[in-house]
């Protein structure tokens, strides 16, 4: 159970991050399109070539990247780890296009470093390192273009020296994020472990330890919620109460340990046969309940009678013969009825089944 919970937490966190990143990149794309259209990088080319080189091509690259990223994230065939790389790639492209287009604006050359910082969201060391490599490559390309094409002098500074400073900054940023990843991973594991312990504790409080069915407290909570649901949707719901006939004699004759075997056998049948239509509970002692939701009475009766018949025919090794039976009372929820009244009607139907000879099912009027 704990492993499932951990995977569920991580999946929800990743989905939240993916959606946030896509939304942020969408806004970034919009702002960059405005920047492309309003800021004239060079006046040495015609308007048509300028529009193609500085507006249409960057916009097309960003749109294609955003669409591809969206569909890759929705794909079920790709692992979550690979999707993390896709999302970081989206960030890299969204800001890398701006950096690549405006390489002549010196501060924008380091804009892709945001990608390295973003990898801290996933606490993945390999992702951080690969992102840093991509940022270094793009930084070197932009610096070379600035030096060659824009003839940049960096206000009298040595070009290679500035490049080394930039690369040193990227490396230091990578190291810092790697350190942060270590602590983030430890924190996430701690939070997940705490959550799992709470879930396990709550499960233990709601489940009967001997039978594995939900306990009486859980039944009472579920009954109230079912009434709210039925009142809103108008669906049909049923309470069915099972009671093992002459169970005291079973305990007195064969011992309590064998009595537990009888209880477990009935509970397994209830759980297996009702799992697609309802929930099974141990109400107390030898009384058990199935709460059926949104199902017709005919199907309820099929399940109830199947359980009752199989239990009657079940062979218990400690007995010289078969013959342990159970009785059942069934009650459909009536609009406006309280949970106590609903349960009492099912209990009255069970009492009638007992009074009329046991080993039978009675439906409440």
C-alpha positions as a LaTeX table, in Angstrom:
\begin{tabular}{lrrr}
\hline
Residue & $x$ (\AA) & $y$ (\AA) & $z$ (\AA) \\
\hline
Unk1 & 0.00 & 0.00 & 0.00 \\
Unk2 & 2.79 & 2.44 & 0.87 \\
Unk3 & 4.48 & 2.05 & $-2.50$ \\
Unk4 & 1.22 & 2.80 & $-4.28$ \\
Unk5 & 0.71 & 5.89 & $-2.17$ \\
Unk6 & 4.21 & 7.09 & $-2.91$ \\
Unk7 & 3.75 & 6.64 & $-6.63$ \\
Unk8 & 0.41 & 8.42 & $-6.45$ \\
Unk9 & 1.91 & 11.40 & $-4.62$ \\
Unk10 & 4.79 & 11.69 & $-7.08$ \\
Unk11 & 2.44 & 11.40 & $-10.07$ \\
Unk12 & 0.18 & 14.16 & $-8.76$ \\
Unk13 & 3.15 & 16.40 & $-8.03$ \\
Unk14 & 4.59 & 15.86 & $-11.50$ \\
Unk15 & 1.24 & 16.51 & $-13.16$ \\
Unk16 & 0.90 & 19.78 & $-11.22$ \\
Unk17 & 4.42 & 20.86 & $-12.21$ \\
Unk18 & 3.87 & 19.91 & $-15.86$ \\
Unk19 & 0.69 & 21.93 & $-16.08$ \\
Unk20 & 2.30 & 24.93 & $-14.38$ \\
Unk21 & 5.31 & 24.80 & $-16.69$ \\
Unk22 & 3.17 & 24.58 & $-19.82$ \\
Unk23 & 1.08 & 27.52 & $-18.63$ \\
Unk24 & 4.19 & 29.60 & $-17.86$ \\
Unk25 & 5.76 & 28.72 & $-21.20$ \\
Unk26 & 2.53 & 29.68 & $-22.95$ \\
Unk27 & 2.72 & 33.12 & $-21.34$ \\
Unk28 & 6.42 & 33.33 & $-22.17$ \\
Unk29 & 5.69 & 32.51 & $-25.79$ \\
Unk30 & 3.10 & 35.27 & $-25.96$ \\
Unk31 & 5.47 & 37.85 & $-24.47$ \\
Unk32 & 8.29 & 36.78 & $-26.77$ \\
Unk33 & 6.04 & 37.16 & $-29.81$ \\
Unk34 & 5.31 & 40.73 & $-28.76$ \\
Unk35 & 9.04 & 41.31 & $-28.26$ \\
Unk36 & 9.85 & 39.85 & $-31.66$ \\
Unk37 & 7.31 & 42.11 & $-33.31$ \\
Unk38 & 8.13 & 45.33 & $-31.45$ \\
Unk39 & 11.91 & 45.24 & $-31.07$ \\
Unk40 & 13.87 & 45.72 & $-34.26$ \\
Unk41 & 17.10 & 43.77 & $-33.84$ \\
Unk42 & 18.70 & 44.95 & $-37.06$ \\
Unk43 & 17.85 & 47.44 & $-39.77$ \\
Unk44 & 20.26 & 45.97 & $-42.31$ \\
Unk45 & 17.69 & 43.53 & $-43.77$ \\
Unk46 & 14.42 & 44.05 & $-45.54$ \\
Unk47 & 11.15 & 43.91 & $-43.64$ \\
Unk48 & 10.18 & 40.59 & $-45.27$ \\
Unk49 & 13.39 & 38.84 & $-44.30$ \\
Unk50 & 13.24 & 40.40 & $-40.84$ \\
Unk51 & 9.68 & 39.16 & $-40.30$ \\
Unk52 & 10.68 & 35.67 & $-41.40$ \\
Unk53 & 13.91 & 35.47 & $-39.39$ \\
Unk54 & 12.92 & 37.25 & $-36.19$ \\
Unk55 & 9.17 & 36.68 & $-35.91$ \\
Unk56 & 7.70 & 33.83 & $-37.96$ \\
Unk57 & 10.45 & 31.23 & $-37.50$ \\
Unk58 & 10.78 & 31.74 & $-33.69$ \\
Unk59 & 7.00 & 31.73 & $-33.29$ \\
Unk60 & 6.63 & 28.52 & $-35.33$ \\
Unk61 & 9.40 & 26.83 & $-33.32$ \\
Unk62 & 7.69 & 27.74 & $-30.05$ \\
Unk63 & 4.22 & 26.69 & $-31.17$ \\
Unk64 & 5.44 & 23.34 & $-32.50$ \\
Unk65 & 7.42 & 22.71 & $-29.30$ \\
Unk66 & 4.44 & 23.55 & $-27.09$ \\
Unk67 & 2.06 & 21.29 & $-29.06$ \\
Unk68 & 4.52 & 18.38 & $-29.21$ \\
Unk69 & 5.24 & 18.70 & $-25.48$ \\
Unk70 & 1.51 & 18.72 & $-24.65$ \\
Unk71 & 0.76 & 15.54 & $-26.59$ \\
Unk72 & 3.88 & 13.76 & $-25.30$ \\
Unk73 & 2.83 & 14.45 & $-21.72$ \\
Unk74 & $-0.67$ & 13.07 & $-22.40$ \\
Unk75 & 0.76 & 9.89 & $-23.93$ \\
Unk76 & 0.42 & 6.81 & $-21.70$ \\
Unk77 & 3.30 & 4.99 & $-23.35$ \\
Unk78 & 5.96 & 7.39 & $-22.06$ \\
Unk79 & 7.37 & 7.11 & $-18.54$ \\
Unk80 & 7.13 & 10.00 & $-16.09$ \\
Unk81 & 10.90 & 10.36 & $-16.05$ \\
Unk82 & 10.98 & 10.91 & $-19.82$ \\
Unk83 & 8.12 & 13.38 & $-19.51$ \\
Unk84 & 10.22 & 15.36 & $-17.04$ \\
Unk85 & 12.86 & 15.71 & $-19.74$ \\
Unk86 & 10.19 & 16.81 & $-22.22$ \\
Unk87 & 8.96 & 19.54 & $-19.86$ \\
Unk88 & 12.47 & 20.82 & $-19.18$ \\
Unk89 & 13.10 & 20.74 & $-22.92$ \\
Unk90 & 10.04 & 22.94 & $-23.36$ \\
Unk91 & 11.44 & 25.48 & $-20.92$ \\
Unk92 & 14.80 & 25.39 & $-22.65$ \\
Unk93 & 13.27 & 26.02 & $-26.07$ \\
Unk94 & 10.89 & 28.74 & $-24.84$ \\
Unk95 & 13.70 & 30.86 & $-23.43$ \\
Unk96 & 16.43 & 29.54 & $-25.69$ \\
Unk97 & 14.67 & 30.95 & $-28.76$ \\
Unk98 & 14.66 & 34.39 & $-27.13$ \\
Unk99 & 18.32 & 34.07 & $-26.17$ \\
Unk100 & 19.30 & 32.81 & $-29.62$ \\
Unk101 & 17.36 & 35.58 & $-31.36$ \\
Unk102 & 18.61 & 38.42 & $-29.13$ \\
Unk103 & 22.19 & 37.28 & $-28.61$ \\
Unk104 & 23.29 & 40.88 & $-29.11$ \\
Unk105 & 21.58 & 41.85 & $-25.83$ \\
Unk106 & 24.28 & 40.61 & $-23.47$ \\
Unk107 & 22.15 & 39.75 & $-20.37$ \\
Unk108 & 19.83 & 37.58 & $-22.49$ \\
Unk109 & 22.68 & 35.21 & $-23.30$ \\
Unk110 & 22.38 & 33.82 & $-19.76$ \\
Unk111 & 18.57 & 33.59 & $-19.89$ \\
Unk112 & 18.64 & 29.79 & $-20.57$ \\
Unk113 & 20.11 & 29.34 & $-17.07$ \\
Unk114 & 16.51 & 29.44 & $-15.88$ \\
Unk115 & 16.25 & 25.91 & $-17.28$ \\
Unk116 & 18.84 & 24.67 & $-14.80$ \\
Unk117 & 16.96 & 26.25 & $-11.91$ \\
Unk118 & 13.69 & 24.70 & $-13.14$ \\
Unk119 & 15.14 & 21.18 & $-12.84$ \\
Unk120 & 15.08 & 21.62 & $-9.06$ \\
Unk121 & 11.31 & 21.03 & $-9.29$ \\
Unk122 & 12.01 & 17.38 & $-10.11$ \\
Unk123 & 15.05 & 16.86 & $-7.85$ \\
Unk124 & 16.68 & 14.83 & $-10.63$ \\
Unk125 & 20.49 & 15.10 & $-10.74$ \\
Unk126 & 20.82 & 13.66 & $-14.25$ \\
Unk127 & 18.21 & 16.08 & $-15.56$ \\
Unk128 & 20.08 & 19.00 & $-14.00$ \\
Unk129 & 23.39 & 17.93 & $-15.51$ \\
Unk130 & 22.00 & 17.38 & $-19.01$ \\
Unk131 & 20.21 & 20.73 & $-18.85$ \\
Unk132 & 23.46 & 22.40 & $-17.82$ \\
Unk133 & 25.24 & 20.83 & $-20.79$ \\
Unk134 & 22.55 & 22.14 & $-23.13$ \\
Unk135 & 22.79 & 25.62 & $-21.57$ \\
Unk136 & 26.60 & 25.62 & $-21.91$ \\
Unk137 & 26.35 & 24.68 & $-25.61$ \\
Unk138 & 23.78 & 27.40 & $-26.33$ \\
Unk139 & 25.78 & 29.96 & $-24.34$ \\
Unk140 & 28.95 & 29.19 & $-26.29$ \\
Unk141 & 27.05 & 29.44 & $-29.61$ \\
Unk142 & 25.50 & 32.78 & $-28.66$ \\
Unk143 & 28.84 & 34.15 & $-27.45$ \\
Unk144 & 30.58 & 33.12 & $-30.67$ \\
Unk145 & 27.81 & 34.71 & $-32.74$ \\
Unk146 & 28.05 & 37.89 & $-30.71$ \\
Unk147 & 31.80 & 38.01 & $-31.12$ \\
Unk148 & 31.83 & 37.21 & $-34.85$ \\
Unk149 & 28.60 & 38.66 & $-36.19$ \\
Unk150 & 28.05 & 41.59 & $-33.86$ \\
Unk151 & 31.77 & 42.26 & $-33.47$ \\
Unk152 & 31.29 & 42.58 & $-29.74$ \\
Unk153 & 34.11 & 44.03 & $-27.67$ \\
Unk154 & 32.48 & 43.73 & $-24.21$ \\
Unk155 & 33.53 & 47.29 & $-23.37$ \\
Unk156 & 37.21 & 46.50 & $-23.86$ \\
Unk157 & 37.14 & 43.17 & $-21.98$ \\
Unk158 & 38.74 & 40.08 & $-23.41$ \\
Unk159 & 36.06 & 38.05 & $-25.25$ \\
Unk160 & 37.42 & 34.68 & $-24.17$ \\
Unk161 & 37.64 & 35.89 & $-20.56$ \\
Unk162 & 33.97 & 36.90 & $-20.56$ \\
Unk163 & 33.06 & 33.53 & $-22.06$ \\
Unk164 & 34.94 & 31.74 & $-19.27$ \\
Unk165 & 33.15 & 33.87 & $-16.66$ \\
Unk166 & 29.80 & 32.98 & $-18.20$ \\
Unk167 & 30.64 & 29.28 & $-18.27$ \\
Unk168 & 31.89 & 29.40 & $-14.68$ \\
Unk169 & 28.57 & 30.96 & $-13.69$ \\
Unk170 & 26.65 & 28.15 & $-15.40$ \\
Unk171 & 28.78 & 25.48 & $-13.72$ \\
Unk172 & 28.36 & 27.07 & $-10.28$ \\
Unk173 & 24.62 & 27.29 & $-10.83$ \\
Unk174 & 24.57 & 23.60 & $-11.79$ \\
Unk175 & 26.45 & 22.65 & $-8.61$ \\
Unk176 & 24.06 & 24.70 & $-6.47$ \\
Unk177 & 21.00 & 23.06 & $-8.02$ \\
Unk178 & 22.55 & 19.59 & $-7.59$ \\
Unk179 & 22.98 & 20.35 & $-3.88$ \\
Unk180 & 19.41 & 21.62 & $-3.66$ \\
Unk181 & 18.19 & 18.46 & $-5.42$ \\
Unk182 & 19.76 & 16.29 & $-2.72$ \\
Unk183 & 17.97 & 18.13 & 0.07 \\
Unk184 & 14.71 & 18.35 & $-1.90$ \\
Unk185 & 14.72 & 14.59 & $-2.53$ \\
Unk186 & 15.29 & 13.92 & 1.15 \\
Unk187 & 12.45 & 16.29 & 2.06 \\
Unk188 & 10.07 & 14.68 & $-0.45$ \\
Unk189 & 10.91 & 11.21 & 0.90 \\
Unk190 & 10.28 & 12.43 & 4.42 \\
Unk191 & 6.91 & 13.94 & 3.48 \\
Unk192 & 5.92 & 10.81 & 1.56 \\
Unk193 & 6.90 & 8.58 & 4.48 \\
Unk194 & 4.86 & 10.69 & 6.88 \\
Unk195 & 1.85 & 10.60 & 4.57 \\
Unk196 & 2.12 & 6.84 & 4.14 \\
Unk197 & 2.23 & 6.32 & 7.90 \\
Unk198 & $-0.91$ & 8.43 & 8.30 \\
Unk199 & $-2.69$ & 6.53 & 5.52 \\
Unk200 & $-1.72$ & 3.20 & 7.07 \\
Unk201 & $-2.93$ & 4.33 & 10.48 \\
Unk202 & $-6.26$ & 5.53 & 9.06 \\
Unk203 & $-6.67$ & 2.25 & 7.17 \\
Unk204 & $-6.06$ & 0.27 & 10.34 \\
Unk205 & $-8.68$ & 2.34 & 12.16 \\
Unk206 & $-11.27$ & 1.72 & 9.42 \\
Unk207 & $-10.64$ & $-2.00$ & 8.76 \\
Unk208 & $-11.48$ & $-5.04$ & 10.86 \\
Unk209 & $-8.12$ & $-6.78$ & 11.41 \\
Unk210 & $-9.47$ & $-10.36$ & 11.40 \\
Unk211 & $-11.65$ & $-10.29$ & 8.29 \\
Unk212 & $-10.12$ & $-7.46$ & 6.25 \\
Unk213 & $-13.58$ & $-5.90$ & 5.82 \\
Unk214 & $-14.34$ & $-2.30$ & 6.73 \\
Unk215 & $-15.46$ & $-1.96$ & 10.35 \\
Unk216 & $-18.61$ & $-0.56$ & 11.95 \\
Unk217 & $-17.26$ & 2.97 & 12.21 \\
Unk218 & $-16.44$ & 2.97 & 8.51 \\
Unk219 & $-19.93$ & 1.60 & 7.74 \\
Unk220 & $-21.65$ & 4.38 & 9.65 \\
Unk221 & $-19.62$ & 7.02 & 7.81 \\
Unk222 & $-20.26$ & 5.36 & 4.44 \\
Unk223 & $-23.98$ & 5.12 & 5.16 \\
Unk224 & $-24.25$ & 8.87 & 5.77 \\
Unk225 & $-22.30$ & 9.64 & 2.60 \\
Unk226 & $-24.43$ & 7.21 & 0.60 \\
Unk227 & $-27.60$ & 8.94 & 1.74 \\
Unk228 & $-26.22$ & 12.30 & 0.61 \\
Unk229 & $-25.30$ & 10.82 & $-2.75$ \\
Unk230 & $-28.66$ & 9.13 & $-3.26$ \\
Unk231 & $-30.57$ & 12.28 & $-2.32$ \\
Unk232 & $-28.62$ & 14.19 & $-4.99$ \\
Unk233 & $-28.61$ & 11.61 & $-7.78$ \\
Unk234 & $-31.74$ & 9.56 & $-7.13$ \\
Unk235 & $-29.79$ & 6.30 & $-7.48$ \\
Unk236 & $-31.00$ & 3.11 & $-5.82$ \\
Unk237 & $-29.05$ & 1.86 & $-2.82$ \\
Unk238 & $-29.55$ & $-1.15$ & $-0.54$ \\
Unk239 & $-28.38$ & $-2.23$ & 2.89 \\
Unk240 & $-28.09$ & $-6.00$ & 3.28 \\
Unk241 & $-27.37$ & $-7.51$ & 6.71 \\
Unk242 & $-26.02$ & $-11.06$ & 7.05 \\
Unk243 & $-26.08$ & $-13.02$ & 10.28 \\
Unk244 & $-24.62$ & $-16.50$ & 10.79 \\
Unk245 & $-27.29$ & $-18.87$ & 12.08 \\
Unk246 & $-26.68$ & $-20.55$ & 15.46 \\
Unk247 & $-23.14$ & $-19.14$ & 15.57 \\
Unk248 & $-22.96$ & $-19.51$ & 19.35 \\
Unk249 & $-23.39$ & $-23.25$ & 18.94 \\
Unk250 & $-20.51$ & $-23.29$ & 16.45 \\
Unk251 & $-18.25$ & $-21.60$ & 18.97 \\
Unk252 & $-19.40$ & $-23.82$ & 21.83 \\
Unk253 & $-19.07$ & $-27.03$ & 19.84 \\
Unk254 & $-15.96$ & $-26.45$ & 17.73 \\
Unk255 & $-14.16$ & $-23.66$ & 19.59 \\
Unk256 & $-13.64$ & $-19.97$ & 18.92 \\
Unk257 & $-10.69$ & $-20.52$ & 16.59 \\
Unk258 & $-12.88$ & $-22.60$ & 14.29 \\
Unk259 & $-15.62$ & $-20.01$ & 14.70 \\
Unk260 & $-13.15$ & $-17.47$ & 13.30 \\
Unk261 & $-12.64$ & $-19.72$ & 10.28 \\
Unk262 & $-16.38$ & $-19.66$ & 9.64 \\
Unk263 & $-16.47$ & $-15.87$ & 9.87 \\
Unk264 & $-13.52$ & $-15.48$ & 7.52 \\
Unk265 & $-15.08$ & $-17.81$ & 4.96 \\
Unk266 & $-18.31$ & $-15.80$ & 4.84 \\
Unk267 & $-16.45$ & $-12.48$ & 4.72 \\
Unk268 & $-14.34$ & $-13.61$ & 1.79 \\
Unk269 & $-17.46$ & $-14.57$ & $-0.15$ \\
Unk270 & $-19.08$ & $-11.21$ & 0.62 \\
Unk271 & $-16.02$ & $-9.26$ & $-0.40$ \\
Unk272 & $-15.41$ & $-11.18$ & $-3.62$ \\
Unk273 & $-18.99$ & $-11.24$ & $-4.85$ \\
Unk274 & $-19.91$ & $-7.64$ & $-4.02$ \\
Unk275 & $-16.71$ & $-5.85$ & $-5.08$ \\
Unk276 & $-18.17$ & $-4.55$ & $-8.35$ \\
Unk277 & $-21.41$ & $-3.22$ & $-6.83$ \\
Unk278 & $-20.82$ & $-2.32$ & $-3.21$ \\
Unk279 & $-18.72$ & $-2.40$ & $-0.05$ \\
Unk280 & $-18.67$ & $-5.12$ & 2.61 \\
Unk281 & $-18.41$ & $-4.38$ & 6.34 \\
Unk282 & $-18.17$ & $-6.29$ & 9.59 \\
Unk283 & $-20.84$ & $-4.69$ & 11.74 \\
Unk284 & $-20.03$ & $-6.69$ & 14.85 \\
Unk285 & $-19.73$ & $-10.27$ & 16.08 \\
Unk286 & $-21.35$ & $-12.53$ & 13.48 \\
Unk287 & $-23.25$ & $-9.71$ & 11.73 \\
Unk288 & $-22.01$ & $-8.34$ & 8.41 \\
Unk289 & $-23.28$ & $-5.72$ & 5.98 \\
Unk290 & $-23.02$ & $-5.04$ & 2.26 \\
Unk291 & $-23.88$ & $-1.52$ & 1.12 \\
Unk292 & $-24.97$ & $-1.63$ & $-2.52$ \\
Unk293 & $-24.81$ & 1.56 & $-4.60$ \\
Unk294 & $-26.70$ & 2.38 & $-7.80$ \\
Unk295 & $-27.84$ & $-1.14$ & $-8.60$ \\
Unk296 & $-31.18$ & $-2.83$ & $-9.25$ \\
Unk297 & $-32.82$ & $-5.09$ & $-6.65$ \\
Unk298 & $-32.58$ & $-8.11$ & $-8.94$ \\
Unk299 & $-28.78$ & $-7.86$ & $-9.02$ \\
Unk300 & $-28.65$ & $-7.33$ & $-5.27$ \\
Unk301 & $-30.68$ & $-10.47$ & $-4.73$ \\
Unk302 & $-28.48$ & $-12.44$ & $-7.13$ \\
Unk303 & $-25.41$ & $-11.53$ & $-5.07$ \\
Unk304 & $-27.12$ & $-12.12$ & $-1.72$ \\
Unk305 & $-28.52$ & $-15.51$ & $-2.69$ \\
Unk306 & $-25.22$ & $-16.53$ & $-4.28$ \\
Unk307 & $-23.42$ & $-15.77$ & $-1.01$ \\
Unk308 & $-26.05$ & $-17.51$ & 1.12 \\
Unk309 & $-26.10$ & $-20.63$ & $-1.06$ \\
Unk310 & $-22.32$ & $-20.93$ & $-1.34$ \\
Unk311 & $-21.92$ & $-20.47$ & 2.40 \\
Unk312 & $-24.49$ & $-23.21$ & 3.11 \\
Unk313 & $-22.59$ & $-25.59$ & 0.81 \\
Unk314 & $-19.13$ & $-24.65$ & 2.07 \\
Unk315 & $-17.20$ & $-27.57$ & 3.58 \\
Unk316 & $-15.47$ & $-26.88$ & 6.90 \\
Unk317 & $-12.81$ & $-29.47$ & 7.70 \\
Unk318 & $-13.43$ & $-29.41$ & 11.46 \\
Unk319 & $-17.08$ & $-30.49$ & 11.08 \\
Unk320 & $-18.45$ & $-33.96$ & 10.36 \\
Unk321 & $-20.98$ & $-32.48$ & 7.94 \\
Unk322 & $-21.87$ & $-29.32$ & 6.06 \\
Unk323 & $-24.70$ & $-27.15$ & 7.17 \\
Unk324 & $-23.66$ & $-23.75$ & 8.57 \\
Unk325 & $-26.17$ & $-21.26$ & 7.20 \\
Unk326 & $-26.83$ & $-17.56$ & 7.31 \\
Unk327 & $-29.86$ & $-15.29$ & 7.11 \\
Unk328 & $-30.13$ & $-11.92$ & 5.39 \\
Unk329 & $-32.30$ & $-8.81$ & 5.55 \\
Unk330 & $-32.48$ & $-6.33$ & 2.67 \\
Unk331 & $-33.75$ & $-2.74$ & 2.67 \\
Unk332 & $-33.82$ & $-0.16$ & $-0.12$ \\
Unk333 & $-33.22$ & 3.46 & 0.85 \\
Unk334 & $-36.41$ & 5.53 & 1.02 \\
Unk335 & $-36.14$ & 9.23 & 0.20 \\
Unk336 & $-35.82$ & 11.41 & 3.30 \\
Unk337 & $-35.02$ & 8.46 & 5.54 \\
Unk338 & $-32.36$ & 8.70 & 8.24 \\
Unk339 & $-29.43$ & 6.33 & 8.31 \\
Unk340 & $-30.69$ & 4.79 & 11.55 \\
Unk341 & $-34.18$ & 4.19 & 10.14 \\
Unk342 & $-32.74$ & 2.68 & 6.97 \\
Unk343 & $-30.51$ & 0.28 & 8.88 \\
Unk344 & $-33.30$ & $-0.64$ & 11.33 \\
Unk345 & $-35.57$ & $-1.67$ & 8.42 \\
Unk346 & $-32.86$ & $-4.01$ & 7.12 \\
Unk347 & $-32.34$ & $-5.31$ & 10.65 \\
Unk348 & $-36.09$ & $-5.95$ & 11.03 \\
Unk349 & $-36.06$ & $-7.87$ & 7.75 \\
Unk350 & $-33.17$ & $-9.96$ & 9.10 \\
Unk351 & $-35.17$ & $-10.65$ & 12.26 \\
Unk352 & $-38.10$ & $-11.86$ & 10.16 \\
Unk353 & $-35.75$ & $-14.17$ & 8.26 \\
Unk354 & $-34.58$ & $-15.62$ & 11.58 \\
Unk355 & $-38.12$ & $-15.98$ & 12.92 \\
Unk356 & $-39.37$ & $-17.69$ & 9.76 \\
Unk357 & $-36.84$ & $-20.51$ & 9.91 \\
Unk358 & $-33.42$ & $-19.02$ & 9.12 \\
Unk359 & $-31.29$ & $-19.73$ & 6.02 \\
Unk360 & $-33.31$ & $-17.29$ & 3.93 \\
Unk361 & $-33.49$ & $-13.67$ & 2.75 \\
Unk362 & $-36.28$ & $-11.24$ & 3.57 \\
Unk363 & $-36.79$ & $-7.93$ & 1.78 \\
Unk364 & $-38.08$ & $-5.01$ & 3.81 \\
Unk365 & $-41.40$ & $-3.57$ & 2.65 \\
\hline
\end{tabular}
